[in-house]
PDB file of C-alpha atoms in Angstrom:
ATOM      1  CA  MET I   1      91.506 134.399  89.151  1.00  0.00           C
ATOM      2  CA  GLN I   2      91.173 134.769  93.187  1.00  0.00           C
ATOM      3  CA  ILE I   3      91.937 131.390  93.192  1.00  0.00           C
ATOM      4  CA  ILE I   4      94.803 131.459  91.200  1.00  0.00           C
ATOM      5  CA  TYR I   5      96.851 134.065  93.632  1.00  0.00           C
ATOM      6  CA  PHE I   6      95.226 132.174  96.465  1.00  0.00           C
ATOM      7  CA  LEU I   7      96.785 128.648  95.811  1.00  0.00           C
ATOM      8  CA  CYS I   8     100.214 131.081  94.798  1.00  0.00           C
ATOM      9  CA  THR I   9     100.472 132.540  98.074  1.00  0.00           C
ATOM     10  CA  GLU I  10     103.510 131.255  99.656  1.00  0.00           C
ATOM     11  CA  ASN I  11     101.911 129.453 102.671  1.00  0.00           C
ATOM     12  CA  LYS I  12      99.923 127.776 100.204  1.00  0.00           C
ATOM     13  CA  MET I  13     102.398 126.528  97.843  1.00  0.00           C
ATOM     14  CA  PRO I  14     102.631 123.178  98.281  1.00  0.00           C
ATOM     15  CA  ILE I  15      98.869 123.549  97.735  1.00  0.00           C
ATOM     16  CA  ALA I  16      99.424 123.917  94.634  1.00  0.00           C
ATOM     17  CA  ILE I  17     102.046 121.994  93.596  1.00  0.00           C
ATOM     18  CA  ALA I  18      99.715 119.638  94.954  1.00  0.00           C
ATOM     19  CA  VAL I  19      96.645 120.732  92.745  1.00  0.00           C
ATOM     20  CA  LEU I  20      98.955 120.824  89.864  1.00  0.00           C
ATOM     21  CA  PHE I  21      99.911 117.246  90.211  1.00  0.00           C
ATOM     22  CA  LEU I  22      96.530 115.929  90.454  1.00  0.00           C
ATOM     23  CA  PHE I  23      95.028 118.693  87.347  1.00  0.00           C
ATOM     24  CA  THR I  24      98.051 116.640  85.511  1.00  0.00           C
ATOM     25  CA  ILE I  25      97.415 113.181  86.250  1.00  0.00           C
ATOM     26  CA  ILE I  26      93.532 113.483  85.779  1.00  0.00           C
ATOM     27  CA  LEU I  27      94.223 114.492  82.019  1.00  0.00           C
ATOM     28  CA  PHE I  28      96.409 111.574  81.653  1.00  0.00           C
ATOM     29  CA  VAL I  29      93.981 109.459  82.731  1.00  0.00           C
ATOM     30  CA  VAL I  30      91.110 111.347  81.075  1.00  0.00           C
ATOM     31  CA  SER I  31      93.449 110.681  77.725  1.00  0.00           C
ATOM     32  CA  ALA I  32      94.235 107.523  78.319  1.00  0.00           C
ATOM     33  CA  LYS I  33      90.334 106.167  79.274  1.00  0.00           C
ATOM     34  CA  LYS I  34      89.781 103.741  76.293  1.00  0.00           C
ATOM     35  CA  ASN I  35      93.055 101.427  76.928  1.00  0.00           C
ATOM     36  CA  PRO I  36      95.849 102.826  79.929  1.00  0.00           C
ATOM     37  CA  HIS I  37      98.596 100.776  79.297  1.00  0.00           C
ATOM     38  CA  HIS I  38      98.158 101.224  75.393  1.00  0.00           C
ATOM     39  CA  PHE I  39      98.122 104.509  76.233  1.00  0.00           C
ATOM     40  CA  PHE I  40     101.137 104.854  78.545  1.00  0.00           C
ATOM     41  CA  LYS I  41     103.450 102.465  77.187  1.00  0.00           C
ATOM     42  CA  GLU I  42     102.722 104.628  74.014  1.00  0.00           C
ATOM     43  CA  GLN I  43     104.078 107.990  75.703  1.00  0.00           C
ATOM     44  CA  TYR I  44     106.704 106.292  77.369  1.00  0.00           C
ATOM     45  CA  GLU I  45     108.155 104.678  74.124  1.00  0.00           C
ATOM     46  CA  ARG I  46     107.173 108.252  72.368  1.00  0.00           C
ATOM     47  CA  ILE I  47     109.507 110.053  74.681  1.00  0.00           C
ATOM     48  CA  ASN I  48     112.255 107.889  74.993  1.00  0.00           C
ATOM     49  CA  ASN I  49     112.666 107.232  71.228  1.00  0.00           C
ATOM     50  CA  THR I  50     112.876 111.703  71.800  1.00  0.00           C
ATOM     51  CA  LEU I  51     115.631 111.431  74.024  1.00  0.00           C
ATOM     52  CA  LYS I  52     117.357 108.770  72.290  1.00  0.00           C
ATOM     53  CA  LYS I  53     118.022 111.552  69.478  1.00  0.00           C
ATOM     54  CA  LYS I  54     119.596 113.878  71.845  1.00  0.00           C
ATOM     55  CA  ARG I  55     123.452 114.649  71.553  1.00  0.00           C
ATOM     56  CA  GLY I  56     124.280 117.314  73.587  1.00  0.00           C
ATOM     57  CA  ALA I  57     126.726 118.639  76.596  1.00  0.00           C
ATOM     58  CA  PHE I  58     124.006 118.559  78.655  1.00  0.00           C
ATOM     59  CA  PHE I  59     121.902 115.357  78.074  1.00  0.00           C
ATOM     60  CA  ASP I  60     123.225 112.509  76.143  1.00  0.00           C
ATOM     61  CA  TYR I  61     120.886 109.468  76.186  1.00  0.00           C
ATOM     62  CA  ASN I  62     124.325 106.999  75.143  1.00  0.00           C
ATOM     63  CA  ASN I  63     126.474 108.464  77.984  1.00  0.00           C
ATOM     64  CA  ILE I  64     123.849 107.812  80.020  1.00  0.00           C
ATOM     65  CA  GLN I  65     123.198 104.122  79.216  1.00  0.00           C
ATOM     66  CA  ASN I  66     126.461 103.618  79.385  1.00  0.00           C
ATOM     67  CA  LYS I  67     126.914 105.721  82.813  1.00  0.00           C
ATOM     68  CA  LEU I  68     124.280 103.652  84.008  1.00  0.00           C
ATOM     69  CA  ASN I  69     125.716 100.367  83.436  1.00  0.00           C
ATOM     70  CA  LYS I  70     128.967 101.008  84.403  1.00  0.00           C
ATOM     71  CA  ASN I  71     127.394 101.539  88.391  1.00  0.00           C
ATOM     72  CA  GLY I  72     125.432  98.366  87.690  1.00  0.00           C
ATOM     73  CA  ILE I  73     122.157  99.960  87.548  1.00  0.00           C
ATOM     74  CA  ALA I  74     119.902  96.707  86.668  1.00  0.00           C
ATOM     75  CA  PHE I  75     121.105  95.101  89.762  1.00  0.00           C
ATOM     76  CA  HIS I  76     120.121  98.353  92.185  1.00  0.00           C
ATOM     77  CA  PHE I  77     117.331  99.955  89.793  1.00  0.00           C
ATOM     78  CA  ARG I  78     115.619  97.193  88.238  1.00  0.00           C
ATOM     79  CA  PHE I  79     112.783  98.633  86.793  1.00  0.00           C
ATOM     80  CA  PHE I  80     114.766 102.126  85.996  1.00  0.00           C
ATOM     81  CA  LYS I  81     117.268 100.581  83.680  1.00  0.00           C
ATOM     82  CA  THR I  82     117.078 102.564  80.917  1.00  0.00           C
ATOM     83  CA  PRO I  83     117.998 107.182  81.020  1.00  0.00           C
ATOM     84  CA  THR I  84     114.097 107.773  80.351  1.00  0.00           C
ATOM     85  CA  SER I  85     112.346 105.818  83.223  1.00  0.00           C
ATOM     86  CA  TYR I  86     115.795 107.018  86.009  1.00  0.00           C
ATOM     87  CA  LEU I  87     115.075 110.070  84.209  1.00  0.00           C
ATOM     88  CA  VAL I  88     111.350 109.477  85.479  1.00  0.00           C
ATOM     89  CA  LEU I  89     112.613 108.908  88.996  1.00  0.00           C
ATOM     90  CA  LYS I  90     114.672 111.876  89.779  1.00  0.00           C
ATOM     91  CA  PHE I  91     111.662 114.005  88.533  1.00  0.00           C
ATOM     92  CA  LEU I  92     109.311 111.858  90.420  1.00  0.00           C
ATOM     93  CA  LEU I  93     112.087 112.497  93.384  1.00  0.00           C
ATOM     94  CA  ALA I  94     112.381 116.042  92.784  1.00  0.00           C
ATOM     95  CA  PHE I  95     108.728 116.800  92.984  1.00  0.00           C
ATOM     96  CA  VAL I  96     108.035 115.223  96.345  1.00  0.00           C
ATOM     97  CA  GLY I  97     111.005 117.144  97.711  1.00  0.00           C
ATOM     98  CA  LEU I  98     109.590 120.866  96.042  1.00  0.00           C
ATOM     99  CA  LEU I  99     106.471 119.525  97.681  1.00  0.00           C
ATOM    100  CA  ILE I 100     108.019 118.373 101.315  1.00  0.00           C
ATOM    101  CA  GLY I 101     110.344 122.150 101.356  1.00  0.00           C
ATOM    102  CA  SER I 102     107.226 124.309  99.925  1.00  0.00           C
ATOM    103  CA  PHE I 103     105.570 123.719 103.028  1.00  0.00           C
ATOM    104  CA  THR I 104     108.577 125.985 104.576  1.00  0.00           C
ATOM    105  CA  HIS I 105     109.457 127.866 102.008  1.00  0.00           C
ATOM    106  CA  ILE I 106     109.847 127.571  98.497  1.00  0.00           C
ATOM    107  CA  GLY I 107     113.412 128.548  98.486  1.00  0.00           C
ATOM    108  CA  ILE I 108     114.240 126.080 100.575  1.00  0.00           C
ATOM    109  CA  GLY I 109     111.565 123.614  98.574  1.00  0.00           C
ATOM    110  CA  ILE I 110     114.029 123.862  95.386  1.00  0.00           C
ATOM    111  CA  ILE I 111     117.046 123.507  97.195  1.00  0.00           C
ATOM    112  CA  ILE I 112     115.603 120.000  99.142  1.00  0.00           C
ATOM    113  CA  ALA I 113     114.140 119.290  95.165  1.00  0.00           C
ATOM    114  CA  ILE I 114     117.636 119.538  94.004  1.00  0.00           C
ATOM    115  CA  LEU I 115     119.140 116.925  96.596  1.00  0.00           C
ATOM    116  CA  PHE I 116     116.475 114.771  95.457  1.00  0.00           C
ATOM    117  CA  PHE I 117     117.110 114.661  92.386  1.00  0.00           C
ATOM    118  CA  LYS I 118     120.661 113.824  92.886  1.00  0.00           C
ATOM    119  CA  LEU I 119     120.302 111.036  95.544  1.00  0.00           C
ATOM    120  CA  PRO I 120     119.417 108.054  92.845  1.00  0.00           C
ATOM    121  CA  ASP I 121     122.866 109.684  91.356  1.00  0.00           C
ATOM    122  CA  ILE I 122     124.625 109.301  95.219  1.00  0.00           C
ATOM    123  CA  TYR I 123     122.858 106.215  95.916  1.00  0.00           C
ATOM    124  CA  LEU I 124     123.616 103.875  92.487  1.00  0.00           C
ATOM    125  CA  GLN I 125     127.752 105.005  92.795  1.00  0.00           C
ATOM    126  CA  GLN I 126     127.700 104.053  96.841  1.00  0.00           C
ATOM    127  CA  CYS I 127     125.873 100.437  95.633  1.00  0.00           C
ATOM    128  CA  ASN I 128     128.510 100.459  92.952  1.00  0.00           C
ATOM    129  CA  LYS I 129     131.552 101.459  95.080  1.00  0.00           C
ATOM    130  CA  LYS I 130     130.626  98.353  97.600  1.00  0.00           C
ATOM    131  CA  ASP I 131     130.160  96.572  94.815  1.00  0.00           C
ATOM    132  CA  ASN I 132     133.595  96.574  93.750  1.00  0.00           C
ATOM    133  CA  GLU I 133     134.842  96.379  97.454  1.00  0.00           C
ATOM    134  CA  VAL I 134     132.285  93.171  97.970  1.00  0.00           C
ATOM    135  CA  MET I 135     133.759  91.756  94.310  1.00  0.00           C
ATOM    136  CA  MET I 136     137.791  92.045  95.458  1.00  0.00           C
ATOM    137  CA  GLU I 137     138.025  88.056  96.798  1.00  0.00           C
ATOM    138  CA  ASP I 138     136.121  87.121  93.625  1.00  0.00           C
ATOM    139  CA  LEU I 139     138.658  88.915  91.293  1.00  0.00           C
ATOM    140  CA  GLN I 140     141.313  87.256  93.253  1.00  0.00           C
ATOM    141  CA  THR I 141     139.761  83.993  92.117  1.00  0.00           C
ATOM    142  CA  LEU I 142     139.614  85.440  88.699  1.00  0.00           C
ATOM    143  CA  TYR I 143     142.687  86.272  88.582  1.00  0.00           C
ATOM    144  CA  ASN I 144     144.132  83.034  90.061  1.00  0.00           C
ATOM    145  CA  SER I 145     142.026  80.938  87.704  1.00  0.00           C
ATOM    146  CA  LEU I 146     142.682  82.665  84.917  1.00  0.00           C
ATOM    147  CA  GLN I 147     146.992  81.735  85.671  1.00  0.00           C
ATOM    148  CA  THR I 148     146.416  78.230  86.185  1.00  0.00           C
ATOM    149  CA  GLN I 149     144.245  77.614  83.569  1.00  0.00           C
ATOM    150  CA  ILE I 150     146.600  79.818  81.206  1.00  0.00           C
ATOM    151  CA  LYS I 151     150.212  78.493  82.204  1.00  0.00           C
ATOM    152  CA  ALA I 152     148.540  74.292  81.374  1.00  0.00           C
ATOM    153  CA  GLY I 153     147.843  75.670  77.987  1.00  0.00           C
ATOM    154  CA  ILE I 154     143.868  76.790  77.604  1.00  0.00           C
ATOM    155  CA  TYR I 155     142.977  79.449  75.379  1.00  0.00           C
ATOM    156  CA  PRO I 156     141.938  83.293  77.663  1.00  0.00           C
ATOM    157  CA  ALA I 157     138.427  82.997  75.786  1.00  0.00           C
ATOM    158  CA  ASP I 158     138.141  79.204  76.870  1.00  0.00           C
ATOM    159  CA  ALA I 159     139.500  79.905  80.245  1.00  0.00           C
ATOM    160  CA  MET I 160     137.352  83.221  81.219  1.00  0.00           C
ATOM    161  CA  THR I 161     134.179  81.255  80.820  1.00  0.00           C
ATOM    162  CA  GLU I 162     135.094  78.456  83.011  1.00  0.00           C
ATOM    163  CA  THR I 163     135.809  80.080  86.059  1.00  0.00           C
ATOM    164  CA  ALA I 164     132.318  81.762  86.073  1.00  0.00           C
ATOM    165  CA  GLU I 165     131.219  78.778  88.129  1.00  0.00           C
ATOM    166  CA  ALA I 166     133.842  79.654  90.593  1.00  0.00           C
ATOM    167  CA  ILE I 167     131.924  83.153  91.201  1.00  0.00           C
ATOM    168  CA  THR I 168     129.691  83.743  93.781  1.00  0.00           C
ATOM    169  CA  ASN I 169     129.380  87.528  93.201  1.00  0.00           C
ATOM    170  CA  LYS I 170     125.973  88.441  91.471  1.00  0.00           C
ATOM    171  CA  ARG I 171     126.987  91.127  89.015  1.00  0.00           C
ATOM    172  CA  LEU I 172     130.764  89.133  87.963  1.00  0.00           C
ATOM    173  CA  TYR I 173     129.240  86.272  87.635  1.00  0.00           C
ATOM    174  CA  CYS I 174     125.998  87.280  84.976  1.00  0.00           C
ATOM    175  CA  ALA I 175     129.200  89.138  83.067  1.00  0.00           C
ATOM    176  CA  LEU I 176     130.843  86.485  82.771  1.00  0.00           C
ATOM    177  CA  VAL I 177     127.769  84.476  81.732  1.00  0.00           C
ATOM    178  CA  GLU I 178     127.033  87.477  79.245  1.00  0.00           C
ATOM    179  CA  LEU I 179     130.329  87.335  77.645  1.00  0.00           C
ATOM    180  CA  LYS I 180     130.123  82.906  77.392  1.00  0.00           C
ATOM    181  CA  GLY I 181     126.562  84.169  75.474  1.00  0.00           C
ATOM    182  CA  ASP I 182     128.890  86.831  73.385  1.00  0.00           C
ATOM    183  CA  LEU I 183     131.550  83.778  72.352  1.00  0.00           C
ATOM    184  CA  LEU I 184     128.945  81.723  71.554  1.00  0.00           C
ATOM    185  CA  THR I 185     126.697  84.383  69.443  1.00  0.00           C
ATOM    186  CA  ASN I 186     130.650  84.087  67.032  1.00  0.00           C
ATOM    187  CA  LEU I 187     131.865  87.780  68.741  1.00  0.00           C
ATOM    188  CA  SER I 188     135.915  88.166  68.758  1.00  0.00           C
ATOM    189  CA  PHE I 189     137.228  87.836  72.216  1.00  0.00           C
ATOM    190  CA  LYS I 190     138.444  90.791  71.797  1.00  0.00           C
ATOM    191  CA  ASP I 191     134.783  92.818  71.750  1.00  0.00           C
ATOM    192  CA  ALA I 192     133.237  90.521  74.226  1.00  0.00           C
ATOM    193  CA  VAL I 193     135.948  90.929  76.892  1.00  0.00           C
ATOM    194  CA  ARG I 194     135.405  95.147  76.250  1.00  0.00           C
ATOM    195  CA  ARG I 195     131.215  94.668  75.863  1.00  0.00           C
ATOM    196  CA  MET I 196     131.792  92.880  79.895  1.00  0.00           C
ATOM    197  CA  GLU I 197     134.348  96.111  80.732  1.00  0.00           C
ATOM    198  CA  GLU I 198     131.582  98.557  80.400  1.00  0.00           C
ATOM    199  CA  LYS I 199     129.427  96.629  82.471  1.00  0.00           C
ATOM    200  CA  PHE I 200     131.364  97.504  85.667  1.00  0.00           C
ATOM    201  CA  GLU I 201     133.724 101.007  86.985  1.00  0.00           C
ATOM    202  CA  ASN I 202     136.329  98.889  88.729  1.00  0.00           C
ATOM    203  CA  LYS I 203     139.763  99.621  87.353  1.00  0.00           C
ATOM    204  CA  TYR I 204     141.056  95.762  88.249  1.00  0.00           C
ATOM    205  CA  ILE I 205     138.597  94.361  85.558  1.00  0.00           C
ATOM    206  CA  THR I 206     139.524  97.324  83.231  1.00  0.00           C
ATOM    207  CA  SER I 207     143.219  95.809  84.119  1.00  0.00           C
ATOM    208  CA  LEU I 208     142.237  92.552  82.948  1.00  0.00           C
ATOM    209  CA  VAL I 209     140.484  93.079  80.288  1.00  0.00           C
ATOM    210  CA  LEU I 210     143.494  95.111  78.418  1.00  0.00           C
ATOM    211  CA  ALA I 211     145.847  92.431  79.816  1.00  0.00           C
ATOM    212  CA  LEU I 212     143.496  89.713  78.109  1.00  0.00           C
ATOM    213  CA  THR I 213     143.237  92.377  74.910  1.00  0.00           C
ATOM    214  CA  GLN I 214     147.300  92.588  75.044  1.00  0.00           C
ATOM    215  CA  ALA I 215     147.529  89.104  75.154  1.00  0.00           C
ATOM    216  CA  ILE I 216     145.607  87.952  72.027  1.00  0.00           C
ATOM    217  CA  GLU I 217     148.140  90.502  70.384  1.00  0.00           C
ATOM    218  CA  THR I 218     151.733  89.716  72.046  1.00  0.00           C
ATOM    219  CA  GLY I 219     151.246  86.482  73.879  1.00  0.00           C
ATOM    220  CA  HIS I 220     152.665  87.596  77.479  1.00  0.00           C
ATOM    221  CA  VAL I 221     149.280  87.477  79.460  1.00  0.00           C
ATOM    222  CA  LEU I 222     151.036  85.642  82.226  1.00  0.00           C
ATOM    223  CA  GLU I 223     152.700  88.315  83.766  1.00  0.00           C
ATOM    224  CA  LEU I 224     150.302  91.165  83.281  1.00  0.00           C
ATOM    225  CA  LEU I 225     148.095  87.993  85.015  1.00  0.00           C
ATOM    226  CA  ASN I 226     150.609  88.062  88.378  1.00  0.00           C
ATOM    227  CA  ASP I 227     151.742  91.542  88.759  1.00  0.00           C
ATOM    228  CA  LEU I 228     147.720  92.205  88.506  1.00  0.00           C
ATOM    229  CA  ALA I 229     146.942  89.464  91.530  1.00  0.00           C
ATOM    230  CA  ASP I 230     149.278  90.964  93.494  1.00  0.00           C
ATOM    231  CA  GLN I 231     147.896  94.488  93.248  1.00  0.00           C
ATOM    232  CA  ILE I 232     144.404  93.029  94.472  1.00  0.00           C
ATOM    233  CA  ARG I 233     146.081  90.755  97.444  1.00  0.00           C
ATOM    234  CA  VAL I 234     147.943  93.816  98.217  1.00  0.00           C
ATOM    235  CA  MET I 235     144.457  96.167  97.928  1.00  0.00           C
ATOM    236  CA  ARG I 236     142.608  93.345 100.522  1.00  0.00           C
ATOM    237  CA  ASP I 237     145.187  93.667 102.858  1.00  0.00           C
ATOM    238  CA  ALA I 238     144.620  97.097 102.486  1.00  0.00           C
ATOM    239  CA  GLU I 239     141.224  96.874 102.831  1.00  0.00           C
ATOM    240  CA  LEU I 240     141.476  94.629 105.705  1.00  0.00           C
ATOM    241  CA  ILE I 241     143.693  96.789 107.719  1.00  0.00           C
ATOM    242  CA  SER I 242     141.373 100.218 107.307  1.00  0.00           C
ATOM    243  CA  LYS I 243     138.154  97.747 108.568  1.00  0.00           C
ATOM    244  CA  LYS I 244     140.355  96.857 111.321  1.00  0.00           C
ATOM    245  CA  GLU I 245     141.207 100.685 111.877  1.00  0.00           C
ATOM    246  CA  LYS I 246     137.652 102.223 111.494  1.00  0.00           C
ATOM    247  CA  LEU I 247     136.726  99.035 114.117  1.00  0.00           C
ATOM    248  CA  ASP I 248     138.954  99.866 116.566  1.00  0.00           C
ATOM    249  CA  ARG I 249     137.774 104.123 116.043  1.00  0.00           C
ATOM    250  CA  LEU I 250     134.555 103.031 116.518  1.00  0.00           C
ATOM    251  CA  ILE I 251     135.020 100.958 120.016  1.00  0.00           C
ATOM    252  CA  SER I 252     137.365 103.822 121.117  1.00  0.00           C
ATOM    253  CA  PHE I 253     134.221 106.508 120.717  1.00  0.00           C
ATOM    254  CA  CYS I 254     131.605 103.816 122.334  1.00  0.00           C
ATOM    255  CA  GLU I 255     133.955 103.066 125.230  1.00  0.00           C
ATOM    256  CA  LEU I 256     134.173 107.313 125.524  1.00  0.00           C
ATOM    257  CA  GLY I 257     130.968 107.795 125.005  1.00  0.00           C
ATOM    258  CA  LEU I 258     130.213 105.070 127.723  1.00  0.00           C
ATOM    259  CA  LEU I 259     132.899 107.056 130.333  1.00  0.00           C
ATOM    260  CA  PHE I 260     131.754 110.605 129.227  1.00  0.00           C
ATOM    261  CA  THR I 261     127.850 108.809 130.067  1.00  0.00           C
ATOM    262  CA  GLY I 262     129.451 107.990 133.597  1.00  0.00           C
ATOM    263  CA  ILE I 263     130.830 111.209 134.458  1.00  0.00           C
ATOM    264  CA  LEU I 264     127.701 113.192 133.676  1.00  0.00           C
ATOM    265  CA  PHE I 265     125.704 110.966 135.908  1.00  0.00           C
ATOM    266  CA  ILE I 266     128.467 111.066 138.954  1.00  0.00           C
ATOM    267  CA  VAL I 267     128.275 114.743 138.586  1.00  0.00           C
ATOM    268  CA  ILE I 268     124.312 115.120 138.291  1.00  0.00           C
ATOM    269  CA  VAL I 269     123.507 113.410 140.938  1.00  0.00           C
ATOM    270  CA  PHE I 270     126.806 114.810 142.688  1.00  0.00           C
ATOM    271  CA  PHE I 271     124.667 118.473 142.378  1.00  0.00           C
ATOM    272  CA  SER I 272     121.855 116.915 142.927  1.00  0.00           C
ATOM    273  CA  GLU I 273     122.909 115.845 146.612  1.00  0.00           C
ATOM    274  CA  ILE I 274     124.450 118.949 147.188  1.00  0.00           C
ATOM    275  CA  GLY I 275     121.421 120.962 146.461  1.00  0.00           C
ATOM    276  CA  THR I 276     119.673 118.499 148.864  1.00  0.00           C
ATOM    277  CA  MET I 277     121.941 119.364 151.593  1.00  0.00           C
ATOM    278  CA  ALA I 278     121.802 122.423 151.418  1.00  0.00           C
ATOM    279  CA  ASN I 279     117.564 123.090 151.309  1.00  0.00           C
ATOM    280  CA  SER I 280     117.864 120.970 154.146  1.00  0.00           C
ATOM    281  CA  PHE I 281     119.552 123.982 155.959  1.00  0.00           C
TER     282      PHE I 281
END
C-alpha cells in the first residue's frame, strides 16, 4: 500500500504511469512466450473483429474506414491503414503525451494526451489538403484528356483508363489503375467510378464522378466536363495568385525584420557610445 501511495503522489505520477505500462508489456510477453507473433496477431484480429461489429454515434468501424480512405491513409500511414491499427497509434501517442505532461502536472498530462490523440487526425487532414493542391494539375490533364477522347467517340470507361498513363500524381494514378482493375472484373462503370470517388475527399473528383455517371444515363457529358475544366483552371489561377501573395508577404516581413534588426543594432551601439562617453567624464 505504501508503494502504491508513493507512486500515486503528484510528482511520482509519471513513474506510476511508466510502471503500469511496463507491467502491461510484461504480462503480454509472458502470455506470448511460446509464439509471440501468433499471439499478437491473434489478439489484434480479436480486437479488430470486435470493433467491426461496433455501430454507434461515437464509434462506427465502417465510417472510420471510409474517412481514412478518403484522406489517403494508405499513402501517409502505411502501417496504420485499418481503424484498429489507427486507434492503437492514437492511444500510444496519447500515452506518450500523458507521460510527458505528468512530469509537470497530471492535469497538463491529460491536456497533452488529448492533443496527442488528435494529432494523427490533424496531420492526415493536412496531408489530404496538400494532396488536393498538388493534384490540381493532373486533374486538369484528366479533364482535358477525357474531353478530347469522348469527342472522338471513345466510351467514358475506356477514356478514363487510358488517361491513367498521363497522370503523375501517385495517389490519383493508383486510383485510376484500381478503376481499370474493377472494370476488368466486370464491375459496372457506375459502381467502379463511385468506388474510386470514395478514395478521395476532393470536390472536383466528386463532380467528375457525377458527370460520368450522368453521362451514362443522358449522354451529355461534354458540357459538364467543359464547366468542370473551367472551374479547375480558375482554381489553379487563384491558387497561383494566393501563393504569390504569400511569398510577397513573407519577403515584406523579412525586409521589415532586417530593418528592425538594423535599427535596433544602431540604437544599441548609439547608447553604448553615450554610456562610454559619460563614464569618461
